[in-house]
Amino acid sequence: MASVPSLASTVQQHLADALSAALRETGTADPSPRPAGWGDPMLRRSDRADFQANGILALAKKLKGNPRELAAKVVESIPANDVLGDIEVSGPGFLNITITDQAITETLAARTADGRLGVPYAENAGTTVIDYAQPNVAKEMHVGHLRSAVIGDAMVQILEFTGEKVIRRHHIGDWGTQYGMLIQYLIEHPHELDHEGVEEVSGEEAMSSLNRIYKASRALFDSDEAFKDRARNRVVDLQAGDPETRAHWQRFVDESKIYFYSVFNKLDMEIHDADIVGESGYNDMLDETCRLLEESGVAVRSEGALCVFFDDVKGPDGNPTPLIVRKSNGGYGYAATDLSAIRDRVQNLKANTLIYVVDARQSLHFKMVFETARRAGWLNDEVKAVQLAFGTVLGKDGKPFKTREGETVRLVDLLDEAVERATAVVREKAQDLTEEEIAERATQVGIGAIKYADLSTSAARDYKFDLDQMVSLNGDTSVYLQYAYARIQSILRKAGDTKPAAHPELELAPAERALGLHLDQFGETLAEVSTSYEPHKLAAYLYQLASLYTTFYSECPVLKADTPAQVENRLFLCDITARTLHQGMALLGIRTPERL
């Protein structure tokens, strides 16, 4: 089915046409094509009416005319229609516009007839590579890994829904000098990663083995000079592609994946082998990347290192701080890998947009990397790179989140505790749920609570991690939204044979109108979120939707409405609200249980 135009866009078109007619009547030319901003009614939501148009003031000023007179002519030029109800000229030339109840109901009915709720696909969909959820091989995931995974996964879902081709990239840390130490230890203790007699290794078991090897190899590295030398030589073998060394390195990668997948499974996120292209995936490109940068003059040699300089990037001493692409000892830094990744994503994956969901503290690095790629011609007006920078997860005290002992909080422990807290909440409210159902719902509520707390905050801001608040039934939480959805499903079940049906002939109560107008904004909200990369705006939309539904529910009896037609129409409003909540929450990666 074709997309359904929003009421705002329909009103905008009516006003634009009327404005053109009014200008013709006054003898003023309406240029075609119109310059930017010419004749734009500048429509926005208003607390004085459904919409307010204030663009007439600016246009009258350009034409040196009276804005109230022009506004009155626009109102006169609007033909009779089923969308626009009351229109009044207000103040110096504003138009306050009220939509007809019929138009609200008919537009929502058109949305319910479509599996996508009438949300259009993006006009210029392309290919986006999203770099997110970047754990490190042989290292435990901690609270610092949470935001990249949650924000990145939401943006993947949202962009794919708009029709964008999205390629996931998990740029895992799987390369570097520390692997010489680990590999050498494994060669000398070959059974340390064996799992004899175990059919399936759990994520916790895999991480336990990796932790044990890391601690033992580190202790040996620090105390035994001969082992330290062997470990350093092993790094050289790894970089040279020695088969035995690479095979042992691969064992660490595979063991780490068992652990990664178990954590992402707890987070209710899909992650596939094909999406994991770590630092090692770009090794073969590093030399060519450096050669291209040097030959083009983008990078220059400085004190033996290959560097890119920037006029606006200075160190504490006031001197320019370069991006070091290749070190003076011939080793490659993160910049060489990141620039090679850009080349691969643009030239081989044919991406139009590159999104990096990375900690805000790395902003300077990515600013320099992106500018270097632009100078080299790998990024341009047709291909852009964006860092979706995120802030820090804080404890209740406003400081970076740590355990009582001052250690970094393990991500697995955080997720398990959220599910435990949610279990208590679900059990307290549960009606006719088995223990198995309580456990399933608690997982959906607990993980949803963590995701929503993250996604309802602007990514750039820090936020406080407060599980008590996150699993609360009150306030801006996912639990509040999930219970709103479950309440609607309960009403629809109780309705029995009475089915939701739109009745455009009915007059709407104020709470029905407010709910209907907000439901109509779903597509516009998604369009904004998908271009600004701000999932918190979708979370805010959904919270307001649940709040408006709560008001509707308290003020407008559904099953006990005055007439059968009103019952059906209110069930119809319940149904589209539930579908919008379900779709919106799914795009944030959050489940909506049918019963709670």
mmCIF file of C-alpha atoms in Angstrom, residues 67 213 279 502:
data_model
loop_
_atom_site.group_PDB
_atom_site.id
_atom_site.type_symbol
_atom_site.label_atom_id
_atom_site.label_comp_id
_atom_site.label_asym_id
_atom_site.label_seq_id
_atom_site.Cartn_x
_atom_site.Cartn_y
_atom_site.Cartn_z
ATOM 1 C CA PRO A 67 0.410 40.340 7.211
ATOM 2 C CA ILE A 213 45.048 -17.402 30.490
ATOM 3 C CA GLU A 279 41.090 -4.603 13.289
ATOM 4 C CA ALA A 502 -13.255 3.452 12.487
#
